[in-house]
Coordinates of C-alpha atoms in Angstrom, one line a residue:
M1 CA 10.6 -39.9 -51.4
I2 CA 12.0 -39.2 -47.7
L3 CA 10.7 -35.8 -45.3
L4 CA 13.3 -34.1 -43.9
P5 CA 12.7 -30.8 -41.2
Y6 CA 12.2 -27.7 -42.9
R7 CA 8.6 -26.2 -41.9
R8 CA 5.2 -27.0 -40.4
I9 CA 2.5 -28.7 -42.1
V10 CA -1.2 -28.0 -41.5
V11 CA -3.1 -31.1 -42.9
N12 CA -6.6 -30.2 -43.8
N13 CA -8.4 -33.4 -44.4
S14 CA -12.6 -32.8 -44.0
N15 CA -13.4 -31.9 -40.4
N16 CA -10.0 -32.9 -39.3
L17 CA -7.2 -30.8 -38.6
V18 CA -3.7 -32.1 -37.8
M19 CA -0.7 -29.9 -36.9
G20 CA 2.6 -30.9 -37.0
S21 CA 5.1 -30.3 -33.7
K22 CA 8.2 -30.2 -35.8
Y23 CA 9.6 -28.5 -38.9
F24 CA 9.9 -31.6 -41.4
L25 CA 9.9 -30.5 -44.8
H26 CA 12.5 -29.8 -46.9
K27 CA 11.4 -27.6 -49.6
P28 CA 9.0 -24.6 -49.4
S29 CA 6.3 -26.4 -51.5
V30 CA 5.5 -30.2 -52.0
T31 CA 2.8 -32.5 -53.1
L32 CA 2.4 -35.4 -50.9
P33 CA 1.4 -38.3 -52.8
T34 CA -2.2 -40.0 -52.3
I35 CA -1.9 -42.5 -49.7
I36 CA -3.9 -45.9 -50.6
H37 CA -5.1 -48.0 -47.5
K38 CA -3.5 -50.9 -47.8
S39 CA -0.9 -51.9 -44.9
T40 CA 1.1 -53.9 -47.5
L41 CA 2.5 -51.0 -49.2
P42 CA 5.8 -49.5 -47.8
V43 CA 5.8 -46.1 -47.0
L44 CA 8.9 -44.2 -45.9
F45 CA 9.4 -41.7 -43.0
Q46 CA 11.8 -39.8 -41.4
T47 CA 13.9 -41.5 -38.5
Q48 CA 12.7 -39.1 -36.0
R49 CA 9.2 -39.9 -34.8
L50 CA 6.6 -37.7 -35.8
I51 CA 4.2 -36.0 -33.1
F52 CA 0.7 -34.6 -34.2
T53 CA -1.4 -32.7 -31.5
T54 CA -4.4 -33.8 -30.6
F55 CA -6.3 -30.5 -30.8
A56 CA -6.5 -27.7 -33.2
S57 CA -5.5 -24.1 -32.4
K58 CA -8.6 -22.9 -34.8
P59 CA -11.7 -24.8 -36.0
I60 CA -11.6 -24.5 -39.8
S61 CA -13.9 -27.2 -40.9
P62 CA -17.6 -25.6 -42.1
N63 CA -18.9 -26.8 -39.0
G64 CA -16.2 -25.4 -36.8
G65 CA -15.5 -28.9 -35.2
T66 CA -11.9 -30.3 -34.3
S67 CA -10.6 -33.7 -34.4
S68 CA -9.3 -35.9 -31.6
F69 CA -7.2 -38.2 -34.4
S70 CA -3.8 -38.5 -33.1
Y71 CA -0.8 -40.4 -35.2
R72 CA 1.3 -43.2 -34.6
P73 CA 4.2 -44.3 -36.4
Q74 CA 3.0 -48.0 -36.8
K75 CA 0.0 -47.0 -38.6
I76 CA -1.1 -45.7 -41.9
P77 CA -2.8 -42.2 -41.6
P78 CA -6.1 -41.9 -43.6
P79 CA -6.0 -40.3 -47.1
V80 CA -5.7 -36.4 -47.0
S81 CA -7.0 -34.0 -49.4
G82 CA -4.2 -31.5 -49.3
V83 CA -1.2 -30.0 -47.6
M84 CA -1.0 -25.9 -46.4
L85 CA 2.3 -24.6 -45.3
E86 CA 2.1 -22.5 -42.1
D87 CA 4.1 -19.1 -42.8
P88 CA 6.6 -18.6 -39.4
A89 CA 6.0 -14.7 -40.0
E90 CA 3.1 -14.9 -36.9
E91 CA 6.0 -16.2 -34.9
I92 CA 8.6 -14.2 -35.5
A93 CA 5.9 -11.0 -34.8
E94 CA 5.6 -12.6 -31.3
A95 CA 9.2 -12.7 -30.8
E96 CA 9.7 -9.2 -32.0
L97 CA 6.9 -8.2 -29.4
V98 CA 8.4 -10.0 -26.4
M99 CA 11.5 -8.3 -27.3
A100 CA 10.4 -4.8 -27.3
L101 CA 8.5 -5.3 -24.3
K102 CA 11.6 -6.7 -22.8
Q103 CA 13.6 -3.9 -23.9
K104 CA 11.3 -1.3 -22.3
L105 CA 11.3 -3.2 -19.1
S106 CA 15.0 -3.2 -18.7
Q107 CA 15.0 0.7 -19.1
I108 CA 12.7 0.8 -16.1
G109 CA 15.1 -1.7 -14.3
I110 CA 13.1 -5.0 -14.5
D111 CA 15.0 -7.7 -15.8
I112 CA 12.4 -10.2 -16.9
G113 CA 15.4 -12.9 -17.7
S114 CA 13.3 -16.2 -19.1
C115 CA 9.8 -15.2 -18.2
G116 CA 7.2 -16.1 -20.8
P117 CA 3.6 -14.9 -21.6
G118 CA 0.8 -15.9 -19.4
Q119 CA 3.1 -16.7 -16.6
Y120 CA 3.4 -15.4 -13.0
S121 CA 7.1 -14.8 -11.7
G122 CA 9.0 -13.5 -8.6
L123 CA 11.5 -11.0 -9.7
L124 CA 13.8 -8.8 -7.5
C125 CA 12.1 -5.3 -7.0
P126 CA 14.4 -2.4 -8.6
M127 CA 12.7 -0.1 -6.4
C128 CA 13.4 -2.0 -2.7
K129 CA 16.1 -4.2 -4.0
G130 CA 14.0 -6.6 -1.8
G131 CA 14.8 -5.0 1.5
D132 CA 17.8 -6.2 3.6
S133 CA 17.1 -10.1 3.0
N134 CA 16.9 -9.4 -0.9
E135 CA 13.8 -10.8 -1.3
K136 CA 12.3 -11.6 -4.6
S137 CA 8.9 -9.7 -4.0
L138 CA 8.1 -8.2 -7.1
S139 CA 5.1 -10.3 -8.8
F140 CA 5.2 -9.8 -12.7
F141 CA 3.1 -10.9 -15.4
I142 CA 3.3 -10.8 -19.0
T143 CA -0.4 -11.0 -21.1
P144 CA -0.9 -14.3 -23.0
D145 CA -0.7 -12.1 -26.3
G146 CA 2.8 -10.6 -24.8
H147 CA 1.5 -7.2 -25.7
A148 CA 2.0 -6.0 -22.5
A149 CA 3.1 -6.7 -18.6
T150 CA 2.2 -5.8 -14.9
W151 CA 4.0 -6.1 -11.8
T152 CA 3.5 -5.1 -8.0
C153 CA 5.7 -5.2 -5.3
F154 CA 4.5 -7.1 -2.2
R155 CA 6.8 -5.7 0.0
A156 CA 4.6 -3.6 2.6
K157 CA 7.4 -0.8 3.0
C158 CA 7.6 -0.7 -1.2
G159 CA 4.3 -1.4 -2.9
W160 CA 5.7 -0.3 -6.0
R161 CA 3.2 -1.3 -8.8
G162 CA 2.9 -0.5 -12.8
G163 CA 2.5 -1.8 -16.0
T164 CA 3.5 -1.2 -19.8
R165 CA 3.2 -2.1 -23.3
A166 CA 5.5 -3.5 -26.1
F167 CA 3.7 -0.9 -28.5
A168 CA 1.8 2.4 -27.6
D169 CA -0.9 1.6 -30.1
V170 CA -2.0 -2.1 -28.8
R171 CA -5.2 -1.4 -27.3
T172 CA -6.5 -4.7 -26.4
A173 CA -3.6 -5.6 -24.5
Y174 CA -4.0 -2.8 -22.5
A175 CA -7.2 -3.6 -21.7
D176 CA -6.4 -6.8 -20.7
M177 CA -4.1 -5.6 -18.2
K178 CA -6.8 -3.5 -16.5
K179 CA -8.4 -7.1 -15.5
I180 CA -5.5 -8.7 -14.2
G181 CA -6.8 -9.2 -10.8
K182 CA -5.6 -10.7 -7.8
V183 CA -2.5 -12.9 -8.0
N184 CA -3.1 -16.5 -7.4
K185 CA 0.5 -17.1 -6.1
K186 CA 1.3 -20.7 -4.7
Y187 CA 2.6 -20.5 -1.2
R188 CA 5.4 -22.7 0.3
Q189 CA 4.9 -25.2 2.8
I190 CA 7.1 -25.3 5.5
T191 CA 8.1 -26.9 8.7
E192 CA 10.0 -26.5 11.9
E193 CA 12.6 -28.9 10.6
S194 CA 12.6 -27.9 6.8
L195 CA 14.1 -24.4 8.4
G196 CA 16.1 -25.7 11.0
L197 CA 14.8 -24.2 13.9
E198 CA 15.8 -25.0 17.5
P199 CA 14.9 -24.2 21.3
L200 CA 16.3 -20.9 22.3
C201 CA 19.5 -21.1 23.9
D202 CA 20.5 -19.3 27.4
V203 CA 21.7 -15.9 25.8
L204 CA 18.2 -15.3 24.0
L205 CA 16.4 -16.4 27.1
K206 CA 18.4 -13.8 29.0
Y207 CA 17.3 -11.2 26.2
F208 CA 13.8 -12.0 26.6
S209 CA 13.9 -11.9 30.3
E210 CA 15.5 -8.2 30.2
R211 CA 12.5 -7.8 28.5
I212 CA 10.3 -8.8 31.0
I213 CA 8.9 -11.8 28.6
S214 CA 8.6 -15.0 30.9
R215 CA 9.6 -18.3 29.3
E216 CA 6.0 -19.7 29.4
T217 CA 4.8 -16.7 27.3
L218 CA 7.5 -18.0 24.9
R219 CA 6.7 -21.6 24.9
R220 CA 3.3 -21.0 24.7
N221 CA 3.7 -18.7 21.5
A222 CA 6.5 -21.3 20.1
V223 CA 9.2 -18.7 20.0
M224 CA 12.4 -20.5 18.7
Q225 CA 15.9 -19.8 17.1
R226 CA 17.7 -20.3 13.9
R227 CA 21.5 -20.6 12.9
Y228 CA 23.0 -18.6 10.3
G229 CA 26.5 -19.3 10.2
D230 CA 28.1 -17.9 13.4
Q231 CA 24.8 -15.9 13.9
I232 CA 21.7 -16.9 16.1
V233 CA 18.3 -15.0 15.5
I234 CA 15.1 -15.1 17.2
A235 CA 12.4 -17.0 14.9
F236 CA 8.5 -15.7 15.3
M237 CA 6.3 -18.7 13.9
Y238 CA 3.3 -17.6 12.4
R239 CA 0.7 -20.3 12.9
R240 CA -3.1 -20.6 11.5
D241 CA -5.2 -23.6 13.0
G242 CA -1.9 -24.8 14.5
A243 CA -0.2 -25.3 11.0
L244 CA 3.0 -23.2 10.5
V245 CA 2.5 -20.7 7.5
S246 CA 5.3 -18.5 7.8
C247 CA 8.1 -17.3 9.6
K248 CA 9.9 -14.1 10.9
Y249 CA 13.3 -13.4 11.9
R250 CA 14.9 -11.0 14.3
D251 CA 18.7 -10.3 15.2
M252 CA 20.4 -8.7 17.9
T253 CA 20.7 -5.2 16.0
K254 CA 16.7 -5.7 15.3
K255 CA 17.1 -6.1 11.6
F256 CA 13.9 -8.2 10.3
W257 CA 13.2 -10.8 7.6
Q258 CA 10.9 -13.2 6.4
E259 CA 10.5 -16.5 4.6
A260 CA 9.6 -15.7 1.0
D261 CA 6.5 -16.9 -0.8
T262 CA 4.5 -17.7 2.3
L263 CA 1.0 -16.4 3.5
K264 CA 0.6 -13.2 5.2
I265 CA -1.1 -13.3 8.3
F266 CA -1.2 -12.0 11.8
Y267 CA 1.1 -12.9 14.5
G268 CA -0.8 -14.8 17.1
L269 CA -3.9 -15.4 14.6
D270 CA -5.0 -18.6 16.9
D271 CA -5.6 -16.3 19.6
I272 CA -8.2 -14.2 18.4
K273 CA -10.4 -17.0 17.0
G274 CA -13.9 -16.1 17.9
A275 CA -12.8 -13.2 20.2
S276 CA -15.3 -10.2 20.2
D277 CA -12.3 -7.7 21.5
I278 CA -9.0 -7.8 19.5
I279 CA -5.7 -5.9 20.2
I280 CA -3.7 -5.2 17.3
V281 CA 0.1 -4.3 17.8
E282 CA 3.1 -3.4 15.8
G283 CA 5.6 -5.9 16.5
E284 CA 6.0 -9.4 18.0
M285 CA 7.7 -8.3 21.1
D286 CA 4.4 -5.8 21.9
K287 CA 2.2 -9.2 21.3
L288 CA 4.4 -10.9 23.8
A289 CA 4.5 -8.4 26.2
M290 CA 0.4 -7.8 26.0
E291 CA 0.5 -11.7 27.5
E292 CA 2.6 -10.6 30.3
A293 CA -0.1 -8.0 31.0
G294 CA -3.0 -10.8 30.9
F295 CA -4.1 -10.2 27.5
R296 CA -3.7 -13.2 24.9
N297 CA -6.5 -11.8 22.3
C298 CA -3.8 -10.0 20.8
V299 CA -2.2 -10.0 17.4
S300 CA 0.9 -8.5 15.7
V301 CA 0.7 -7.2 11.9
P302 CA 3.4 -9.0 9.8
D303 CA 5.0 -6.3 8.2
G304 CA 5.6 -3.2 10.6
A305 CA 4.3 0.2 9.8
P306 CA 4.1 2.6 6.5
P307 CA 6.2 5.7 6.6
S308 CA 3.0 7.8 6.2
I309 CA -0.5 7.9 6.0
S310 CA -1.4 7.3 2.1
D311 CA -3.3 10.0 0.5
K312 CA -4.6 7.4 -2.3
D313 CA -8.0 6.5 -2.4
L314 CA -8.7 3.1 -0.3
P315 CA -8.3 0.2 -2.8
P316 CA -10.6 -2.9 -2.9
V317 CA -9.8 -5.6 0.3
D318 CA -9.1 -8.3 -1.9
K319 CA -6.4 -6.2 -4.0
D320 CA -4.8 -4.1 -0.7
T321 CA -1.6 -5.6 -1.3
K322 CA 0.2 -3.5 1.3
Y323 CA -2.3 -4.9 3.9
Q324 CA -3.3 -8.5 2.4
Y325 CA -3.0 -9.9 5.6
L326 CA -6.5 -8.2 6.6
W327 CA -8.0 -10.2 3.6
N328 CA -6.5 -13.2 4.5
C329 CA -7.6 -13.2 8.1
K330 CA -11.0 -12.1 7.5
E331 CA -13.1 -14.4 9.0
Y332 CA -11.0 -13.6 12.5
L333 CA -12.0 -10.2 12.0
E334 CA -15.3 -10.2 11.2
K335 CA -16.3 -11.3 14.4
A336 CA -15.1 -8.7 16.6
S337 CA -17.0 -5.5 17.7
R338 CA -14.1 -3.9 19.3
I339 CA -10.7 -3.8 17.9
I340 CA -8.1 -1.8 20.2
L341 CA -5.2 -0.2 17.9
A342 CA -1.8 -0.2 20.2
T343 CA 0.5 0.9 17.6
D344 CA 3.9 2.8 18.5
G345 CA 3.5 6.2 19.3
D346 CA 5.8 7.3 16.9
P347 CA 4.7 8.8 13.1
P348 CA 4.9 5.5 11.4
G349 CA 2.9 3.7 14.0
Q350 CA 0.0 6.8 14.0
A351 CA 0.2 6.2 10.3
L352 CA -0.2 2.6 10.6
A353 CA -3.3 3.1 13.3
E354 CA -5.2 5.4 10.4
E355 CA -4.5 2.8 7.8
L356 CA -5.9 0.1 10.0
A357 CA -8.9 2.2 10.9
R358 CA -9.7 3.2 7.6
R359 CA -9.8 -0.5 6.4
L360 CA -11.5 -2.1 9.6
G361 CA -13.9 0.6 10.3
R362 CA -13.3 3.5 12.4
E363 CA -17.1 3.0 14.2
R364 CA -15.5 -0.4 16.2
C365 CA -11.8 0.7 16.8
W366 CA -10.4 2.0 19.8
R367 CA -7.0 3.9 20.3
V368 CA -4.5 3.9 23.3
T369 CA -2.4 6.8 24.5
W370 CA 0.8 5.7 26.1
P371 CA 1.9 7.1 29.0
K372 CA 4.3 9.5 29.5
K373 CA 7.8 9.1 30.3
S374 CA 9.1 12.7 30.9
T375 CA 7.4 16.3 30.5
I376 CA 8.2 16.0 26.7
D377 CA 8.1 12.3 25.7
R378 CA 5.7 9.2 25.8
F379 CA 6.5 5.6 25.8
K380 CA 6.7 4.2 22.6
D381 CA 5.1 0.7 22.7
A382 CA 3.7 -2.0 25.0
N383 CA 7.0 -3.4 25.4
E384 CA 8.5 -0.4 26.7
V385 CA 5.6 0.1 29.1
L386 CA 6.1 -3.3 30.4
M387 CA 9.8 -3.0 30.9
Y388 CA 9.8 0.5 32.9
L389 CA 6.3 0.3 34.6
G390 CA 5.4 -3.4 34.6
P391 CA 2.1 -5.5 33.6
G392 CA -0.3 -3.8 35.9
A393 CA 0.5 -0.3 34.2
L394 CA 0.2 -1.7 30.8
R395 CA -3.0 -3.4 31.5
E396 CA -4.6 0.0 32.7
V397 CA -3.6 1.9 29.2
I398 CA -5.2 -0.9 27.3
E399 CA -8.2 -0.7 29.5
G400 CA -8.3 2.8 29.4
A401 CA -8.4 2.7 25.9
E402 CA -10.6 5.3 23.6
L403 CA -12.9 5.7 20.7
Y404 CA -10.9 5.9 17.5
P405 CA -11.4 9.9 16.6
I406 CA -14.3 10.2 13.9
Q407 CA -14.3 13.5 12.1
G408 CA -17.2 15.7 13.4
L409 CA -17.5 14.0 16.6
F410 CA -15.5 15.6 19.8
N411 CA -14.8 14.6 23.4
F412 CA -15.0 17.8 26.0
K413 CA -12.6 16.3 28.2
D414 CA -10.0 16.8 24.9
Y415 CA -10.7 20.6 25.6
F416 CA -10.7 21.0 29.2
A417 CA -7.3 23.1 28.9
E418 CA -8.4 25.2 26.3
I419 CA -12.0 26.0 28.2
D420 CA -9.9 26.8 31.3
A421 CA -7.3 29.4 29.2
Y422 CA -10.8 30.8 27.8
Y423 CA -11.9 31.5 30.9
H424 CA -8.8 32.9 32.6
Q425 CA -8.3 34.6 29.6
T426 CA -4.8 33.7 29.0
I427 CA -5.2 32.9 25.2
G428 CA -5.4 36.7 24.3
Y429 CA -7.9 38.7 23.1
E430 CA -10.8 36.6 23.7
L431 CA -13.0 39.2 24.7
G432 CA -12.2 41.3 21.7
V433 CA -10.3 44.8 21.4
S434 CA -11.6 48.2 21.6
T435 CA -12.4 50.0 18.6
G436 CA -10.7 53.2 20.0
W437 CA -13.8 55.1 20.5
R438 CA -15.3 55.0 23.9
S439 CA -18.9 55.3 22.8
L440 CA -18.7 52.5 20.5
N441 CA -17.1 50.1 22.9
Q442 CA -20.4 49.0 24.5
L443 CA -22.0 48.1 21.2
Y444 CA -19.2 46.6 18.9
N445 CA -15.6 45.2 20.0
V446 CA -12.8 43.9 17.4
V447 CA -12.5 39.9 17.5
P448 CA -9.8 37.8 16.0
G449 CA -11.3 35.4 13.3
E450 CA -15.0 37.2 13.1
L451 CA -16.2 38.8 10.2
T452 CA -17.7 42.5 10.5
I453 CA -19.5 43.9 7.4
V454 CA -19.9 47.5 7.3
T455 CA -22.8 48.7 5.0
G456 CA -24.0 52.0 4.3
V457 CA -25.4 54.1 1.2
P458 CA -22.8 55.7 -1.1
N459 CA -20.2 58.3 0.1
S460 CA -21.3 57.9 3.4
G461 CA -17.7 57.2 4.8
K462 CA -17.5 53.6 5.2
S463 CA -13.8 53.4 3.8
E464 CA -13.0 56.4 5.9
W465 CA -14.3 54.6 9.0
I466 CA -12.4 51.5 8.6
D467 CA -9.2 53.5 7.7
A468 CA -9.4 55.2 10.9
L469 CA -10.3 52.0 12.8
L470 CA -7.4 50.2 11.2
C471 CA -5.4 53.3 12.7
N472 CA -6.7 52.8 15.9
L473 CA -6.0 49.2 16.0
N474 CA -2.5 49.5 14.8
H475 CA -1.8 52.2 17.5
S476 CA -3.4 50.2 20.1
V477 CA -2.5 46.8 19.8
G478 CA 0.0 47.0 17.0
W479 CA -2.1 45.0 14.5
K480 CA -0.9 45.2 10.9
F481 CA -3.3 45.1 7.9
A482 CA -3.4 44.4 4.2
L483 CA -5.5 46.9 2.2
C484 CA -7.4 46.4 -0.9
S485 CA -9.3 49.6 -1.7
M486 CA -10.6 49.8 -5.5
E487 CA -11.7 53.6 -5.5
N488 CA -8.2 55.2 -4.2
R489 CA -5.0 55.5 -5.4
V490 CA -2.2 53.9 -3.6
R491 CA -0.8 57.7 -3.1
E492 CA -4.4 59.3 -2.3
H493 CA -4.9 55.8 0.1
G494 CA -1.5 56.8 1.6
R495 CA -2.3 60.2 2.4
K496 CA -5.9 59.6 3.9
L497 CA -3.7 57.0 6.0
L498 CA -1.0 59.3 7.2
E499 CA -3.7 62.2 8.1
K500 CA -5.3 60.0 10.6
H501 CA -2.5 58.2 12.2
I502 CA -0.8 61.8 13.1
K503 CA -4.2 63.1 13.3
K504 CA -3.2 66.5 11.1
P505 CA -3.8 67.2 7.5
F506 CA -1.5 66.4 4.8
F507 CA -1.2 69.5 3.3
D508 CA -1.1 73.2 4.9
V509 CA -4.6 74.2 4.3
R510 CA -3.7 78.0 5.3
Q511 CA -1.0 78.1 2.4
I512 CA -3.3 76.3 -0.3
W513 CA -6.0 78.6 0.4
G514 CA -4.3 81.7 1.0
I515 CA -5.3 82.4 4.4
C516 CA -3.1 84.7 6.5

């Protein structure tokens, strides 16, 4: 009898479990003849090699053990007690799960392609489209059972994350999704040669010279260039312990992009190793500008600034995807007792300073205030101060850094202008407004922002007095009021207010009482 491919077999021989890796039975059911242990008897096999796994998927023997038995075509296997056919329905169900999951993800905009269960894949984020460089920044994962998927975009300006399930009633897979932690991502190994980096040309050297960045600073920071066709771009190399781990590029139109699948760290990380004072800036040019002012203990964030301050709770540092570089450089930051945040002066730069202070600890953070460019505007960043005011002015700005504001703590010098205005009474109504009754002015004035409570026994005239006070204030300083009087109808209240305003009775009393 020749065995032809059809279904998988599971052979149960006492404590041994052997599973076939090919479909090789021709009929839905078959009985194998007993095989005698005599090598002289001929045994017929199909021409393809039969391969058996060395471990079982589930132990089915009474003692729960599995066999390490493996089959070789040149040897006759031991006698088997029976053959069980495995129904492929389970595989079909798994395929249906993956198809349902794929359909849901396609509606969101995620094309999983050939991604399989239990694997991490890098995809193009449908939200940010990978930025200008079309980077595949979306880390995508399907749970091993194929029931659910999670994803996170590692671009700092995006950070889109989420998860979905193949079917709504799959609870075990949803629980597994929540347990998925930090992605064990494998980073690329890069070198100057593999990236095609080369020394700066005269055009770029002139560009840096116009920004007051010397050749010595460029050399020490290993700033190089790279060619993209007819275009030449600046290459900022990110090093850790002297080894190249990432590279960021900038063209003349101020477009940025980075090498994909590389470790996110600070630019100039080796310069703050063991430093107690650290300066953090927003861009590589600012890092170079700080060095021109005499500060080498300076680093730049790799991904720029966020558009605004996040209103979400602070995530754990090891899962903070937007600021993952802080986690990657934590041993450098832990030794710092003072961290000066010299980010840009625009709203995104201020948002970056706030986000960094939240994560690094406000109590050890300081901030700088860039000097004024005009009566309205201030300089934007360190490099702009260096270009217009020189290295001495930039050094003064850093040396004049102040403690980062902490809620509940105030600095008197921030209120000098307001205190002066209060003294000269230029704010308005600082000492209050007269009630309109000279006999009361020595005891009570109406001050904006203060709460006044009028008490008394019922029907003693509290509401009438307050109405009269409001009319006096409206007449003297033009204040307007919103009234809520529970005991008066609107028309009655209006009558009382009009009487007090014009200081005459609403009705002609003589005609009412028939007085001649």
